[in-house]
Amino acid sequence: MWSMSLYYVATLVAIFFIALIFKGRPSKIKLPPGSKGLPLVGETLQLLMPSYSLDLPSFIKTRIQRYGLIFQTRLVGRPVVMSADPVFNKYIVQQEGRLVEMWYLDTFSKLFAHEGEARTNAAGLVHKYLRNITLSHFGSESLKEKLLPSIDDLARKSILRWTTQESIDVKEAALTMTIEFVAKQLFGYDSDTSKERIGEKFACISQGLLSFPLNIPGTTYHSCLKSRNEVMEMMRAILKERLASPETYRGDFLDHALEDVKTEKFLTEDFILQIMFGLLFASSESTSMTLTLVFKFLSENPDVLEELEAEHYGIVNNREVPNSPLTWTEVKSMKYTLQVINESLRLGNVSLGLLRKTLKDIQINGFTIPAGWTIMLITSATQYNPDTYKDPLTFNPKRWEGMEPDVIAKNFMPFGGGTRQCAGAEFAKVLMSVFIHVLVTEYRWKKIKGGEIARTPILAFKNGLHIKVEKKNC
């Protein structure tokens, strides 16, 4: 990532120009409590101040204490209402297309090359199509009937390859593993034959997640866009090859989408490329970070690792045929594994929250959130609520035993919520479950260096998490 000095200079420049063109509207309505911060700057720099723990950034904690669970601020020239109220947050995610729409930071909008309302917000039939085609290739049925053996093979080959290295950075290695697998399912990418190292491209892209959209050489954002364009050109070349040889049908996501162009008027070649890029991005970043957290938490909690090993050795020992492949029934029996994954997702809070833009004025607790404002649903705050999660900063997978579904729905949204809940959520959990199964039954590891948390405010590891992986002698 770029240096702290360059980061703050870029921040100030971006805020200055955005603020010059931003026009607030005068109003006599009663707004949520809060502060607009300094002229031009607002409170952006306070939000971006790094913190070095899994806890909520002090920016959020102090404002909740001062103003309550719902408060206003101003970030990068925009009025933003932040909400840590689980009831209000659940209500908002259910109002997609009525009171709110999905919104992106300028960084994300340009990264995904959104054009027009249908492209940006995937409303109506478009969103339904995107969800259905994603589920058809990465949902439960596809996982059960087709993908499970491939995921098992992926985990085994990846971890075995890690043993040949002196050490690996878990985040980078897990990102490469995930991105290459998803790319293969989408458009037949093969890391053994392709000249493009797609994992390296997305590692560069992930570094520019919250950088300001200053597209000049030397900035993180410039490198991010360059890598994004290279990925898009690679996929475009593959798409052109498919169109040139329609008789060769592979049955993957790209073939499916190209076939649908004949019947779905909104589908274009460019839109298909955007869909695939979005799926690659969404599947790789959160999964790789969560797996990194799993390594961190298991290293720090040997009792959890011991119980996890017991669950997976139990699965292996109960097989009628030794060394038989992992089955769907076995994956669904991994109860404690799912608790470990959920607890890692809860504590990780890879992103600070979900962003929505108001389409109409919204009334809440006697206040009005005006149309056109941004709402940030601080899911990380609800996932640290001590009223729901006792000792919220403690890694305790057992807390998920017997938790009521309604409580989970209101206080646990790592994959979003409402109509926008991630269609790849089960795919991510199955991939991580299978990976953990192979890891704890066949390998051991030790930390070499790193593992220190840093938030700015997106979760990262200050110096990575480097480990040495070895095969067990059994």
Coordinates of C-alpha atoms in Angstrom, one line a residue:
M1 CA 0.0 0.0 0.0
W2 CA 1.1 3.6 -0.5
S3 CA 2.9 5.5 2.2
M4 CA 0.9 7.2 4.9
S5 CA 2.0 10.7 3.8
L6 CA 0.9 10.1 0.2
Y7 CA -2.3 8.6 1.5
Y8 CA -3.3 11.7 3.4
V9 CA -2.2 14.1 0.7
A10 CA -4.4 12.2 -1.8
T11 CA -7.2 12.2 0.7
L12 CA -7.1 15.9 1.1
V13 CA -6.8 16.6 -2.6
A14 CA -9.8 14.3 -3.4
I15 CA -11.9 15.8 -0.6
F16 CA -11.1 19.4 -1.8
F17 CA -12.3 18.8 -5.3
I18 CA -15.3 16.8 -4.3
A19 CA -16.3 19.4 -1.8
L20 CA -16.0 22.2 -4.4
I21 CA -18.6 20.6 -6.6
F22 CA -20.8 19.2 -3.9
K23 CA -24.0 21.1 -3.2
G24 CA -25.9 20.4 0.0
R25 CA -29.5 21.4 0.2
P26 CA -30.8 23.8 2.8
S27 CA -33.4 22.2 5.0
K28 CA -35.4 22.8 8.1
I29 CA -36.1 19.1 8.7
K30 CA -34.8 17.5 11.9
L31 CA -31.7 15.5 10.9
P32 CA -30.1 12.7 13.0
P33 CA -27.6 14.0 15.5
G34 CA -23.9 14.1 14.6
S35 CA -21.2 16.4 13.3
K36 CA -20.2 17.5 9.8
G37 CA -16.6 18.0 10.9
L38 CA -14.2 20.5 9.4
P39 CA -15.0 22.5 6.2
L40 CA -14.1 20.5 3.1
V41 CA -12.5 17.7 5.1
G42 CA -15.5 16.7 7.1
E43 CA -14.7 13.7 9.3
T44 CA -13.0 11.6 6.6
L45 CA -9.5 11.6 8.1
Q46 CA -10.8 10.6 11.5
L47 CA -12.5 7.5 9.9
L48 CA -9.3 6.6 8.1
M49 CA -7.1 6.8 11.2
P50 CA -5.6 3.3 11.5
S51 CA -6.5 1.1 14.5
Y52 CA -4.8 -2.1 15.5
S53 CA -7.4 -4.4 16.9
L54 CA -10.5 -6.2 15.8
D55 CA -12.6 -3.9 17.8
L56 CA -14.7 -1.1 16.2
P57 CA -12.7 1.9 15.1
S58 CA -12.7 4.6 17.7
F59 CA -14.4 6.9 15.2
I60 CA -17.5 4.7 15.4
K61 CA -17.4 3.9 19.1
T62 CA -17.1 7.5 20.3
R63 CA -19.9 8.7 18.1
I64 CA -22.2 5.9 19.2
Q65 CA -21.5 6.9 22.8
R66 CA -22.1 10.6 22.0
Y67 CA -25.1 10.5 19.6
G68 CA -26.6 7.0 19.8
L69 CA -26.9 4.1 17.4
I70 CA -27.9 6.3 14.4
F71 CA -25.9 9.5 13.7
Q72 CA -24.8 11.7 10.8
T73 CA -21.4 12.6 9.5
R74 CA -19.8 13.8 6.3
L75 CA -17.3 11.7 4.4
V76 CA -15.5 12.5 1.1
G77 CA -17.9 15.4 0.6
R78 CA -21.1 13.4 1.1
P79 CA -23.6 13.5 3.9
V80 CA -23.7 10.0 5.5
V81 CA -26.0 8.5 8.1
M82 CA -24.3 5.7 10.0
S83 CA -26.5 3.1 11.7
A84 CA -25.5 0.5 14.3
D85 CA -29.2 -0.2 15.1
P86 CA -29.9 -3.8 14.2
V87 CA -33.7 -3.3 13.8
F88 CA -33.2 -0.3 11.5
N89 CA -30.5 -2.1 9.6
K90 CA -32.7 -5.1 8.9
Y91 CA -35.5 -2.8 7.8
I92 CA -33.3 -0.9 5.4
V93 CA -31.9 -4.1 3.6
Q94 CA -35.5 -5.1 3.1
Q95 CA -36.4 -1.8 1.4
E96 CA -34.2 -2.3 -1.7
G97 CA -35.7 -0.7 -4.7
R98 CA -38.4 1.1 -2.6
L99 CA -36.7 3.4 -0.1
V100 CA -33.0 2.7 -0.9
E101 CA -30.7 1.4 -3.6
M102 CA -27.2 0.0 -3.5
W103 CA -24.5 2.6 -3.6
Y104 CA -20.8 2.4 -4.1
L105 CA -17.9 4.6 -3.2
D106 CA -16.5 6.4 -6.3
T107 CA -13.6 3.9 -6.1
F108 CA -15.9 0.9 -6.6
S109 CA -18.1 2.5 -9.2
K110 CA -15.1 3.1 -11.5
L111 CA -13.5 -0.2 -10.6
F112 CA -16.6 -2.0 -11.8
A113 CA -17.3 0.4 -14.7
H114 CA -20.9 0.8 -13.7
E115 CA -22.9 2.5 -16.4
G116 CA -26.6 3.5 -15.9
E117 CA -29.2 2.6 -13.3
A118 CA -29.7 -1.0 -14.4
R119 CA -25.9 -1.7 -14.4
T120 CA -25.3 0.0 -11.1
N121 CA -28.2 -1.2 -9.0
A122 CA -29.2 -4.4 -10.9
A123 CA -32.8 -3.6 -10.3
G124 CA -35.8 -5.8 -11.0
L125 CA -35.4 -8.5 -13.6
V126 CA -31.7 -7.8 -14.0
H127 CA -31.0 -8.5 -10.3
K128 CA -33.2 -11.6 -10.5
Y129 CA -31.2 -12.9 -13.5
L130 CA -27.9 -12.3 -11.8
R131 CA -28.9 -14.1 -8.7
N132 CA -30.3 -17.1 -10.6
I133 CA -27.3 -17.6 -12.9
T134 CA -25.0 -17.3 -9.9
L135 CA -26.9 -19.8 -7.9
S136 CA -27.1 -22.2 -10.9
H137 CA -23.3 -22.4 -10.9
F138 CA -22.3 -21.8 -7.3
G139 CA -25.5 -22.6 -5.3
S140 CA -26.4 -25.7 -3.2
E141 CA -27.3 -28.0 -6.1
S142 CA -24.2 -27.2 -8.1
L143 CA -22.0 -27.6 -5.0
K144 CA -23.6 -31.0 -4.2
E145 CA -23.8 -32.4 -7.7
K146 CA -20.7 -30.9 -9.3
L147 CA -18.3 -28.6 -7.4
L148 CA -17.6 -30.6 -4.2
P149 CA -14.9 -32.9 -5.7
S150 CA -13.3 -30.0 -7.5
I151 CA -13.1 -28.0 -4.2
D152 CA -11.7 -31.0 -2.4
D153 CA -9.0 -31.3 -5.1
L154 CA -8.3 -27.6 -5.0
A155 CA -7.7 -27.7 -1.2
R156 CA -5.4 -30.7 -1.4
K157 CA -3.3 -29.4 -4.3
S158 CA -3.1 -25.9 -2.8
I159 CA -2.0 -26.8 0.7
L160 CA 0.5 -29.4 -0.7
R161 CA 2.0 -26.7 -2.8
W162 CA 2.3 -24.5 0.2
T163 CA 4.5 -27.1 1.9
T164 CA 7.2 -26.7 -0.8
Q165 CA 7.7 -23.1 0.3
E166 CA 9.7 -21.7 3.2
S167 CA 6.7 -19.7 4.2
I168 CA 3.6 -18.3 2.6
D169 CA 1.5 -15.2 3.2
V170 CA -1.9 -16.7 4.0
K171 CA -3.9 -13.9 2.6
E172 CA -2.1 -13.8 -0.7
A173 CA -2.0 -17.6 -1.1
A174 CA -5.7 -18.0 -0.2
L175 CA -6.7 -15.2 -2.6
T176 CA -4.8 -16.8 -5.4
M177 CA -6.3 -20.2 -4.6
T178 CA -9.9 -18.9 -4.5
I179 CA -9.6 -16.6 -7.5
E180 CA -8.1 -19.2 -9.8
F181 CA -10.8 -21.7 -8.9
V182 CA -13.7 -19.3 -9.4
A183 CA -12.1 -18.1 -12.7
K184 CA -12.0 -21.7 -13.9
Q185 CA -15.7 -22.1 -13.1
L186 CA -16.6 -18.8 -14.8
F187 CA -14.6 -19.0 -18.0
G188 CA -12.3 -22.0 -18.0
Y189 CA -9.2 -20.2 -16.7
D190 CA -6.2 -22.6 -16.2
S191 CA -3.3 -21.3 -14.2
D192 CA -1.0 -24.0 -15.6
T193 CA -1.5 -22.8 -19.2
S194 CA -2.5 -19.1 -18.9
K195 CA 0.1 -16.4 -19.3
E196 CA -1.9 -14.1 -17.1
R197 CA -1.4 -14.5 -13.3
I198 CA -5.0 -13.5 -12.3
G199 CA -4.3 -14.0 -8.6
E200 CA -1.5 -11.4 -8.7
K201 CA -3.8 -9.0 -10.6
F202 CA -6.5 -9.3 -7.9
A203 CA -4.0 -9.0 -5.1
C204 CA -3.1 -5.6 -6.6
I205 CA -6.8 -4.7 -7.0
S206 CA -7.5 -5.5 -3.4
Q207 CA -4.9 -3.0 -2.3
G208 CA -6.9 -0.2 -3.9
L209 CA -10.2 -1.0 -2.2
L210 CA -10.6 2.3 -0.3
S211 CA -8.1 4.4 -2.1
F212 CA -9.4 7.7 -3.5
P213 CA -10.1 7.7 -7.3
L214 CA -7.0 9.6 -8.4
N215 CA -6.0 8.0 -11.6
I216 CA -2.5 9.3 -11.9
P217 CA 0.7 7.2 -12.1
G218 CA 2.2 6.3 -8.8
T219 CA -1.1 6.0 -6.9
T220 CA -2.6 2.8 -5.6
Y221 CA -5.8 3.6 -7.5
H222 CA -3.9 3.9 -10.8
S223 CA -2.3 0.4 -10.2
C224 CA -5.7 -0.9 -9.2
L225 CA -7.3 0.3 -12.4
K226 CA -4.4 -1.0 -14.5
S227 CA -4.8 -4.5 -13.1
R228 CA -8.5 -4.3 -13.5
N229 CA -8.2 -3.4 -17.2
E230 CA -5.7 -6.3 -17.7
V231 CA -8.2 -8.8 -16.2
M232 CA -11.0 -7.4 -18.3
E233 CA -8.9 -7.7 -21.5
M234 CA -8.0 -11.3 -20.7
M235 CA -11.7 -12.2 -20.2
R236 CA -12.7 -10.2 -23.3
A237 CA -10.2 -12.3 -25.4
I238 CA -11.7 -15.5 -24.0
L239 CA -15.2 -14.3 -24.8
K240 CA -14.2 -13.5 -28.4
E241 CA -12.8 -17.0 -28.7
R242 CA -16.1 -18.5 -27.5
L243 CA -18.0 -16.4 -30.0
A244 CA -15.7 -17.5 -32.8
S245 CA -16.2 -21.2 -32.0
P246 CA -19.8 -21.6 -30.8
E247 CA -19.8 -25.4 -31.6
T248 CA -17.5 -26.0 -28.6
Y249 CA -19.7 -25.9 -25.5
R250 CA -18.1 -26.2 -22.1
G251 CA -21.2 -25.6 -20.0
D252 CA -19.5 -23.0 -17.7
F253 CA -20.8 -19.6 -16.6
L254 CA -19.6 -17.8 -19.7
D255 CA -21.3 -20.3 -22.1
H256 CA -24.5 -20.0 -20.1
A257 CA -24.4 -16.2 -20.2
L258 CA -23.6 -16.1 -24.0
E259 CA -26.6 -18.4 -24.6
D260 CA -28.8 -16.1 -22.6
V261 CA -27.9 -13.1 -24.7
K262 CA -30.3 -14.5 -27.3
T263 CA -33.3 -14.1 -24.9
E264 CA -32.3 -11.5 -22.3
K265 CA -32.3 -8.0 -23.9
F266 CA -30.2 -6.4 -21.2
L267 CA -27.3 -8.8 -21.6
T268 CA -24.4 -7.5 -23.6
E269 CA -20.8 -8.6 -24.0
D270 CA -19.6 -5.8 -21.8
F271 CA -22.2 -6.5 -19.1
I272 CA -21.2 -10.2 -19.0
L273 CA -17.6 -9.2 -18.5
Q274 CA -18.7 -6.9 -15.6
I275 CA -20.7 -9.7 -14.0
M276 CA -17.7 -12.1 -14.1
F277 CA -15.3 -9.4 -12.7
G278 CA -17.8 -8.7 -9.9
L279 CA -18.1 -12.4 -9.0
L280 CA -14.3 -12.8 -9.0
F281 CA -13.9 -9.8 -6.8
A282 CA -16.7 -10.7 -4.3
S283 CA -15.7 -14.4 -4.0
S284 CA -12.0 -13.9 -3.5
E285 CA -11.6 -10.9 -1.1
S286 CA -13.9 -12.0 1.7
T287 CA -13.0 -15.7 1.5
S288 CA -9.2 -15.2 1.6
M289 CA -9.4 -12.7 4.5
T290 CA -11.7 -15.1 6.5
L291 CA -9.4 -18.0 5.9
T292 CA -6.5 -15.8 7.1
L293 CA -8.4 -15.1 10.3
V294 CA -9.1 -18.8 10.8
F295 CA -5.4 -19.5 10.7
K296 CA -4.8 -16.6 13.2
F297 CA -7.6 -17.7 15.6
L298 CA -6.6 -21.4 15.5
S299 CA -3.0 -20.6 16.2
E300 CA -4.0 -18.5 19.2
N301 CA -6.7 -21.0 20.5
P302 CA -5.2 -24.5 20.6
D303 CA -8.3 -25.8 22.4
V304 CA -10.5 -24.8 19.4
L305 CA -8.0 -26.5 17.0
E306 CA -8.2 -29.6 19.1
E307 CA -12.0 -29.8 19.0
L308 CA -11.9 -29.0 15.3
E309 CA -9.5 -31.9 14.7
A310 CA -11.7 -34.2 16.7
E311 CA -14.7 -33.4 14.5
H312 CA -12.8 -34.0 11.2
Y313 CA -10.9 -37.1 12.4
G314 CA -14.4 -38.4 13.4
I315 CA -15.6 -37.9 9.8
V316 CA -12.5 -39.7 8.4
N317 CA -12.8 -42.6 10.9
N318 CA -16.5 -43.2 10.3
R319 CA -16.0 -43.9 6.6
E320 CA -16.8 -47.4 5.5
V321 CA -14.2 -47.1 2.8
P322 CA -10.9 -45.6 3.9
N323 CA -9.6 -42.7 1.8
S324 CA -12.9 -42.3 0.1
P325 CA -13.8 -38.8 -1.3
L326 CA -15.4 -36.2 0.9
T327 CA -19.2 -36.4 0.6
W328 CA -21.9 -33.7 0.8
T329 CA -23.4 -35.4 3.8
E330 CA -20.0 -35.2 5.6
V331 CA -19.7 -31.5 4.7
K332 CA -23.2 -30.8 6.1
S333 CA -22.2 -32.6 9.3
M334 CA -19.4 -30.2 10.1
K335 CA -21.3 -28.3 12.8
Y336 CA -18.3 -27.1 14.8
T337 CA -16.5 -26.1 11.7
L338 CA -19.4 -23.9 10.7
Q339 CA -19.3 -22.3 14.2
V340 CA -15.6 -21.5 13.7
I341 CA -16.3 -20.0 10.3
N342 CA -19.2 -17.9 11.6
E343 CA -17.2 -16.7 14.6
S344 CA -14.3 -15.7 12.2
L345 CA -16.8 -13.9 10.0
R346 CA -18.3 -12.1 13.0
L347 CA -15.0 -11.0 14.5
G348 CA -13.4 -10.2 11.1
N349 CA -16.0 -7.7 9.8
V350 CA -13.9 -7.5 6.6
S351 CA -15.8 -4.4 5.5
L352 CA -17.1 -1.7 7.9
G353 CA -20.7 -2.1 6.7
L354 CA -23.2 -2.0 3.8
L355 CA -23.8 1.2 1.8
R356 CA -27.2 2.3 0.5
K357 CA -28.5 5.5 -1.0
T358 CA -31.9 6.9 0.0
L359 CA -34.5 7.2 -2.8
K360 CA -37.0 9.0 -0.6
D361 CA -37.0 10.7 2.8
I362 CA -36.8 8.2 5.6
Q363 CA -38.3 8.8 9.0
I364 CA -36.6 7.2 12.0
N365 CA -36.8 8.0 15.8
G366 CA -38.3 11.4 15.0
F367 CA -35.5 12.3 12.6
T368 CA -35.5 12.5 8.8
I369 CA -32.8 11.0 6.5
P370 CA -33.2 13.1 3.3
A371 CA -33.5 11.5 -0.2
G372 CA -30.1 11.3 -1.9
W373 CA -28.2 10.8 1.3
T374 CA -25.9 7.8 1.9
I375 CA -26.7 5.3 4.7
M376 CA -23.9 3.1 6.0
L377 CA -25.3 0.1 7.9
I378 CA -22.5 -0.6 10.4
T379 CA -22.9 -4.4 10.5
S380 CA -19.6 -4.6 12.4
A381 CA -21.2 -2.8 15.4
T382 CA -24.1 -5.2 15.6
Q383 CA -21.7 -8.1 15.5
Y384 CA -19.9 -6.7 18.5
N385 CA -23.0 -6.0 20.5
P386 CA -22.4 -7.3 24.1
D387 CA -26.2 -7.7 24.5
T388 CA -26.1 -10.3 21.8
Y389 CA -22.6 -11.7 22.0
K390 CA -21.2 -12.0 25.5
D391 CA -17.5 -10.9 25.6
P392 CA -17.8 -9.9 22.0
L393 CA -14.0 -9.5 21.3
T394 CA -13.4 -13.1 22.5
F395 CA -13.1 -15.8 19.9
N396 CA -15.7 -18.3 21.0
P397 CA -17.2 -20.6 18.4
K398 CA -19.4 -22.3 21.0
R399 CA -21.5 -19.1 21.3
W400 CA -23.3 -20.2 18.1
E401 CA -24.8 -23.2 19.7
G402 CA -28.6 -22.8 20.1
M403 CA -28.6 -19.2 18.9
E404 CA -32.1 -18.3 17.7
P405 CA -32.4 -17.7 13.9
D406 CA -34.2 -14.3 14.4
V407 CA -31.3 -13.1 16.6
I408 CA -28.8 -14.2 13.9
A409 CA -30.8 -12.5 11.1
K410 CA -30.7 -9.2 12.9
N411 CA -27.2 -9.3 14.3
F412 CA -25.1 -11.2 11.8
M413 CA -24.9 -10.0 8.2
P414 CA -21.4 -10.9 6.8
F415 CA -22.9 -11.6 3.4
G416 CA -25.4 -8.7 3.3
G417 CA -29.1 -9.0 3.8
G418 CA -32.5 -8.8 2.2
T419 CA -32.7 -9.2 -1.6
R420 CA -29.0 -8.3 -1.8
Q421 CA -27.7 -11.1 0.3
C422 CA -24.8 -12.6 -1.4
A423 CA -25.8 -15.5 -3.7
G424 CA -22.3 -17.0 -3.2
A425 CA -22.6 -17.3 0.6
E426 CA -23.0 -21.0 0.7
F427 CA -20.2 -21.5 -1.8
A428 CA -17.8 -19.5 0.4
K429 CA -18.7 -21.5 3.5
V430 CA -18.4 -24.9 1.7
L431 CA -15.0 -23.9 0.3
M432 CA -13.8 -22.9 3.7
S433 CA -15.2 -26.0 5.4
V434 CA -13.5 -28.4 2.9
F435 CA -10.3 -26.4 3.1
I436 CA -10.3 -26.7 6.9
H437 CA -11.1 -30.5 6.7
V438 CA -8.0 -31.1 4.6
L439 CA -5.9 -28.7 6.7
V440 CA -6.5 -30.1 10.1
T441 CA -6.5 -33.8 9.2
E442 CA -3.3 -33.8 7.1
Y443 CA -1.2 -30.8 7.9
R444 CA 0.2 -28.7 10.7
W445 CA 1.6 -25.1 10.6
K446 CA 3.5 -22.6 12.6
K447 CA 3.5 -18.8 12.4
I448 CA 6.7 -17.3 11.0
K449 CA 5.8 -13.6 11.3
G450 CA 3.0 -11.1 11.1
G451 CA -0.5 -11.5 12.3
E452 CA -1.0 -8.0 13.6
I453 CA -4.4 -6.5 12.8
A454 CA -4.8 -3.1 11.1
R455 CA -8.0 -1.3 10.1
T456 CA -8.2 1.8 7.9
P457 CA -11.2 1.0 8.3
I458 CA -11.2 -2.1 6.1
L459 CA -9.6 -5.1 7.8
A460 CA -6.1 -6.0 6.9
F461 CA -2.9 -7.5 8.4
K462 CA -0.2 -4.9 9.0
N463 CA 2.6 -7.2 7.8
G464 CA 0.6 -10.1 6.5
L465 CA 0.4 -13.4 8.2
H466 CA 3.3 -15.7 7.2
I467 CA 3.3 -19.4 8.1
K468 CA 5.2 -22.6 7.4
V469 CA 3.0 -25.6 6.5
E470 CA 4.1 -29.2 7.0
K471 CA 2.6 -32.6 6.3
K472 CA 1.6 -34.5 9.4
N473 CA 3.6 -37.8 10.1
C474 CA 0.5 -40.0 10.1

